[in-house]
Coordinates of C-alpha atoms in Angstrom, one line a residue:
M292 CA 51.0 9.1 -5.0
I293 CA 50.7 5.5 -6.3
D294 CA 47.7 4.7 -8.5
T295 CA 47.1 1.1 -7.6
H296 CA 44.6 0.4 -10.3
T297 CA 44.4 1.8 -13.8
H298 CA 43.3 0.7 -17.3
F299 CA 45.6 3.2 -18.8
D300 CA 46.2 0.8 -21.7
D301 CA 42.6 1.3 -22.8
V302 CA 42.1 2.5 -26.4
V303 CA 40.4 5.7 -25.1
F304 CA 43.9 6.9 -24.1
N305 CA 45.5 6.1 -27.5
H306 CA 45.3 9.7 -28.7
D307 CA 46.7 11.4 -25.6
R308 CA 48.3 8.8 -23.4
E309 CA 51.7 10.6 -23.4
Q310 CA 50.1 13.9 -22.4
Q311 CA 48.0 12.3 -19.7
A312 CA 51.0 10.5 -18.3
Q313 CA 53.0 13.7 -18.0
T314 CA 50.0 15.5 -16.4
A315 CA 49.7 12.6 -13.9
Y316 CA 53.4 13.0 -13.0
Q317 CA 53.0 16.7 -12.5
S318 CA 50.0 16.1 -10.2
G319 CA 52.1 13.8 -8.0
V320 CA 51.6 10.3 -9.4
R321 CA 54.9 8.4 -9.4
H322 CA 53.8 4.8 -10.0
L323 CA 50.7 3.3 -11.6
L324 CA 49.6 -0.3 -12.1
L325 CA 48.3 -1.5 -15.5
I326 CA 45.6 -3.9 -14.9
G327 CA 44.8 -6.9 -17.2
Y328 CA 41.3 -8.3 -17.3
L329 CA 41.0 -10.2 -20.6
A330 CA 43.7 -12.4 -22.1
T331 CA 43.0 -10.7 -25.5
Y332 CA 44.3 -7.4 -24.1
F333 CA 47.4 -8.6 -22.2
E334 CA 49.8 -7.5 -25.0
R335 CA 48.3 -4.0 -24.7
L336 CA 49.7 -3.8 -21.2
I337 CA 53.2 -4.5 -22.5
S338 CA 53.0 -1.9 -25.3
T339 CA 51.7 0.7 -22.8
Q340 CA 54.4 0.0 -20.4
A341 CA 57.0 0.3 -23.2
Q342 CA 55.4 3.6 -24.3
L343 CA 55.8 5.1 -20.9
E344 CA 59.4 3.7 -20.5
N345 CA 60.3 5.3 -23.8
L346 CA 59.0 8.7 -22.6
H347 CA 61.1 8.3 -19.5
S348 CA 64.2 7.5 -21.5
K349 CA 63.6 10.8 -23.4
S350 CA 63.7 12.7 -20.0
K351 CA 60.0 13.3 -20.1
P352 CA 58.8 12.7 -16.5
V353 CA 56.0 10.1 -16.4
P354 CA 54.9 7.6 -13.7
K355 CA 56.6 4.2 -13.7
A356 CA 54.2 1.6 -15.1
H357 CA 53.9 -1.9 -13.6
L358 CA 52.1 -5.0 -14.8
T359 CA 49.2 -6.8 -13.1
S360 CA 47.4 -9.4 -15.2
G361 CA 44.3 -11.5 -14.4
L362 CA 41.0 -12.8 -15.8
H363 CA 38.1 -10.6 -14.6
P364 CA 35.0 -12.3 -13.2
A365 CA 32.5 -10.0 -15.0
Y366 CA 33.9 -11.3 -18.3
I367 CA 33.7 -15.0 -17.2
E368 CA 31.7 -16.0 -20.4
D369 CA 34.6 -14.7 -22.5
H370 CA 37.3 -16.7 -20.6
S371 CA 38.4 -20.1 -21.8
E372 CA 40.5 -22.8 -20.3
S373 CA 43.3 -21.8 -22.6
D374 CA 43.2 -18.3 -21.2
L375 CA 44.3 -19.7 -17.8
D376 CA 47.3 -21.4 -19.6
Y377 CA 48.1 -18.1 -21.3
L378 CA 47.9 -16.2 -18.0
A379 CA 50.3 -18.7 -16.4
E380 CA 52.7 -18.2 -19.4
F381 CA 52.4 -14.4 -19.3
L382 CA 53.3 -14.3 -15.6
Q383 CA 56.4 -16.4 -16.4
Q384 CA 57.4 -14.2 -19.3
H385 CA 56.9 -10.7 -17.8
Q386 CA 57.7 -9.2 -14.5
H387 CA 54.5 -8.5 -12.5
V388 CA 53.9 -6.7 -9.2
A389 CA 50.5 -8.4 -8.7
L390 CA 47.9 -10.7 -10.2
G391 CA 44.4 -9.4 -11.0
E392 CA 41.9 -8.2 -11.2
I393 CA 40.2 -11.4 -10.1
G394 CA 37.3 -12.3 -7.9
L395 CA 33.6 -12.7 -8.0
D396 CA 30.8 -10.6 -9.5
T397 CA 27.0 -11.3 -9.3
F398 CA 25.9 -7.8 -10.3
T399 CA 23.8 -8.8 -13.3
D400 CA 21.2 -11.6 -13.8
V401 CA 23.6 -13.4 -16.1
L402 CA 26.5 -13.3 -13.7
K403 CA 24.4 -14.6 -10.8
T404 CA 23.3 -17.8 -12.5
E405 CA 24.5 -21.0 -11.0
A406 CA 26.7 -21.9 -13.9
S407 CA 28.3 -18.4 -14.0
V408 CA 29.0 -18.4 -10.3
A409 CA 30.5 -21.9 -10.4
K410 CA 32.8 -21.0 -13.3
Q411 CA 33.8 -17.7 -11.6
K412 CA 34.7 -19.5 -8.4
R413 CA 36.8 -22.1 -10.3
F414 CA 38.7 -19.4 -12.2
F415 CA 39.1 -17.4 -9.0
S416 CA 40.5 -20.4 -7.1
I417 CA 42.9 -21.3 -9.9
Q418 CA 44.2 -17.8 -10.2
L419 CA 44.7 -17.7 -6.4
D420 CA 46.8 -20.8 -6.9
L421 CA 48.9 -19.0 -9.5
A422 CA 49.3 -16.1 -7.0
V423 CA 50.6 -18.5 -4.4
Q424 CA 52.9 -20.2 -6.9
H425 CA 54.4 -16.9 -8.0
Q426 CA 54.2 -15.3 -4.5
L427 CA 52.2 -12.3 -5.8
P428 CA 49.6 -10.2 -4.2
V429 CA 46.1 -10.2 -5.8
L430 CA 43.8 -7.4 -6.7
L431 CA 40.2 -8.4 -6.0
H432 CA 37.2 -7.4 -8.0
I433 CA 34.1 -8.0 -5.9
R434 CA 30.5 -6.8 -6.7
K435 CA 27.5 -8.1 -4.9
A436 CA 29.6 -11.1 -3.7
H437 CA 31.6 -10.0 -0.7
A438 CA 30.4 -12.9 1.6
E439 CA 31.1 -15.5 -1.1
C440 CA 34.5 -14.0 -1.8
L441 CA 35.4 -13.9 1.9
Q442 CA 34.4 -17.6 2.3
L443 CA 36.5 -18.7 -0.6
L444 CA 39.5 -16.8 0.6
K445 CA 39.3 -18.2 4.1
H446 CA 39.4 -21.7 2.7
H447 CA 42.3 -21.1 0.3
A448 CA 46.1 -21.2 0.8
Y449 CA 46.4 -17.6 -0.3
D450 CA 47.4 -15.5 2.8
A451 CA 47.1 -11.8 2.3
H452 CA 49.0 -11.2 5.6
Q453 CA 52.0 -12.8 3.8
L454 CA 51.5 -11.9 0.2
G455 CA 49.6 -8.6 0.4
G456 CA 46.6 -7.7 -1.7
I457 CA 44.0 -5.1 -2.4
A458 CA 40.2 -5.2 -2.4
H459 CA 40.0 -3.0 -5.5
S460 CA 37.4 -0.2 -5.7
F461 CA 35.8 -1.4 -2.4
S462 CA 32.0 -1.1 -2.5
G463 CA 30.8 -3.2 0.5
G464 CA 29.6 -2.1 3.9
E465 CA 31.5 -1.4 7.1
Q466 CA 31.5 -5.1 8.3
E467 CA 32.7 -6.3 5.0
A468 CA 35.4 -3.7 4.9
K469 CA 36.6 -4.8 8.3
A470 CA 36.5 -8.4 7.3
F471 CA 38.8 -7.9 4.3
V472 CA 41.2 -5.8 6.3
K473 CA 41.3 -8.5 9.0
L474 CA 42.3 -10.9 6.3
G475 CA 45.2 -8.7 5.4
F476 CA 43.9 -6.8 2.4
K477 CA 44.0 -3.0 1.8
L478 CA 40.8 -1.3 0.7
G479 CA 41.1 0.5 -2.7
V480 CA 39.6 4.0 -2.6
T481 CA 38.4 5.5 -5.9
G482 CA 36.8 8.6 -7.1
Q483 CA 33.5 7.3 -5.6
V484 CA 34.7 8.7 -2.3
T485 CA 34.3 12.2 -3.8
N486 CA 30.6 11.7 -4.0
P487 CA 28.9 13.1 -0.8
N488 CA 25.9 10.8 -1.6
A489 CA 28.1 7.7 -1.3
K490 CA 27.2 7.5 2.3
K491 CA 27.6 3.7 2.7
L492 CA 31.0 3.7 1.2
R493 CA 32.2 6.7 3.1
R494 CA 31.0 5.2 6.4
A495 CA 32.6 1.9 5.6
I496 CA 36.0 3.6 4.9
S497 CA 35.7 5.7 8.1
E498 CA 34.8 2.7 10.3
A499 CA 37.6 0.6 8.9
V500 CA 40.1 3.4 9.6
R501 CA 38.6 3.9 13.1
E502 CA 39.3 0.2 13.9
Y503 CA 42.4 -0.5 11.9
G504 CA 44.0 2.9 11.4
L505 CA 45.1 4.6 8.2
Q506 CA 47.2 1.6 7.3
C507 CA 44.2 -0.2 5.7
L508 CA 43.7 2.1 2.7
V509 CA 45.3 2.7 -0.8
L510 CA 44.4 5.1 -3.6
E511 CA 43.3 4.2 -7.1
T512 CA 41.6 5.9 -10.1
D513 CA 40.4 2.8 -12.0
C514 CA 40.6 5.0 -15.0
P515 CA 38.9 5.5 -17.4
D516 CA 36.1 4.7 -15.0
M517 CA 35.2 6.1 -11.5
T518 CA 35.6 9.7 -12.4
P519 CA 35.6 12.0 -9.4
V520 CA 32.4 14.1 -9.0
C521 CA 34.4 17.3 -9.4
C522 CA 35.7 16.2 -12.8
Q523 CA 32.3 15.3 -14.3
Q524 CA 30.4 17.5 -16.6
G525 CA 26.6 17.4 -16.0
Q526 CA 25.0 14.1 -16.9
E527 CA 27.8 13.3 -19.3
I528 CA 30.0 10.3 -18.4
T529 CA 33.5 11.9 -18.4
R530 CA 36.6 9.8 -18.9
N531 CA 38.7 9.4 -15.8
V532 CA 42.5 9.9 -16.0
P533 CA 45.5 9.1 -13.7
G534 CA 46.0 12.7 -12.9
N535 CA 42.6 12.8 -11.1
L536 CA 44.1 10.7 -8.3
T537 CA 44.9 14.0 -6.4
H538 CA 41.1 14.6 -6.1
V539 CA 40.7 11.2 -4.5
L540 CA 43.4 12.0 -2.0
H541 CA 41.9 15.4 -1.3
S542 CA 38.4 14.0 -0.6
L543 CA 39.9 11.2 1.6
S544 CA 41.8 13.8 3.5
E545 CA 38.6 15.8 4.2
L546 CA 36.6 12.6 5.1
L547 CA 39.1 11.4 7.6
A548 CA 40.2 14.9 8.8
V549 CA 43.8 14.0 8.1
D550 CA 46.1 16.6 6.5
M551 CA 47.3 15.6 3.0
P552 CA 51.1 16.0 4.0
I553 CA 50.4 13.3 6.6
L554 CA 48.0 11.1 4.6
A555 CA 49.9 11.0 1.3
P556 CA 53.1 9.3 2.7
Q557 CA 51.0 6.9 4.7
L558 CA 49.0 5.8 1.6
W559 CA 52.3 5.4 -0.2
R560 CA 53.6 3.1 2.5
N561 CA 50.3 1.2 2.5
S562 CA 50.5 0.7 -1.3
C563 CA 54.1 -0.6 -1.0
E564 CA 53.0 -3.0 1.8
A565 CA 50.0 -4.2 -0.2
L566 CA 52.2 -4.9 -3.3
R567 CA 55.2 -6.1 -1.3
V568 CA 57.5 -3.6 -3.0
D569 CA 60.0 -1.1 -1.6
W570 CA 59.5 2.1 -3.6
A571 CA 61.1 5.1 -1.9
Y572 CA 58.8 8.1 -1.2
P573 CA 60.0 11.1 -3.1
E574 CA 61.7 13.7 -1.0

């Protein structure tokens, strides 16, 4: 499996990151993406990647970590113009497989103000320009702004059919799901799919697959968030880990009635297509 979205650099993993990386590998995770969202934390991505590479050099099997940096729309008030310059420099200095997570978010009253939305759209557009410049796929963060995001993408030079891309942790309805797939994006499926009460999401995924086939989906944990239902303990919010990706795969297999030995290689190919990489599926 490929975990297309993690925040494995988060400080909540500082005490057991090596153990969790080895556990993830044992559960089948061979690659994971380290996602940047605030310029302040970009260097944390580098140190986490180095930590995992060091383990690999010591013959301790862990997933290969890849960089993906961006300025997250939910933190728009924290981003400055200089952060855009820093992101551009960071993309030049370090090898990335994608740019993100970027997009639009109007989930809270503060985020949906006219000023916030205007700044979000400007930062989104500039980062799409960077993606085109570097020929990188983008990872989209969209909450309560699917129509606005689709409109902006349709009027931008970024072409997901050419560059790839993922609608991360997709949370829209079935028409929105189909719209993003039609634009060339894969839909990121998280531990939310393990919740039988997430009827809107499960229906959207099922309908997108019915129209476009299994090729439209990828897996992600979004750890430490989006913990699968089976890994939660009562009302307590339990930290998600990369090794939980197997639960996402299992639930998706049940939802779509596709056996895991068929589904897993397909999702691997989908991830490679979304990221425009050529990672060989393990024999």
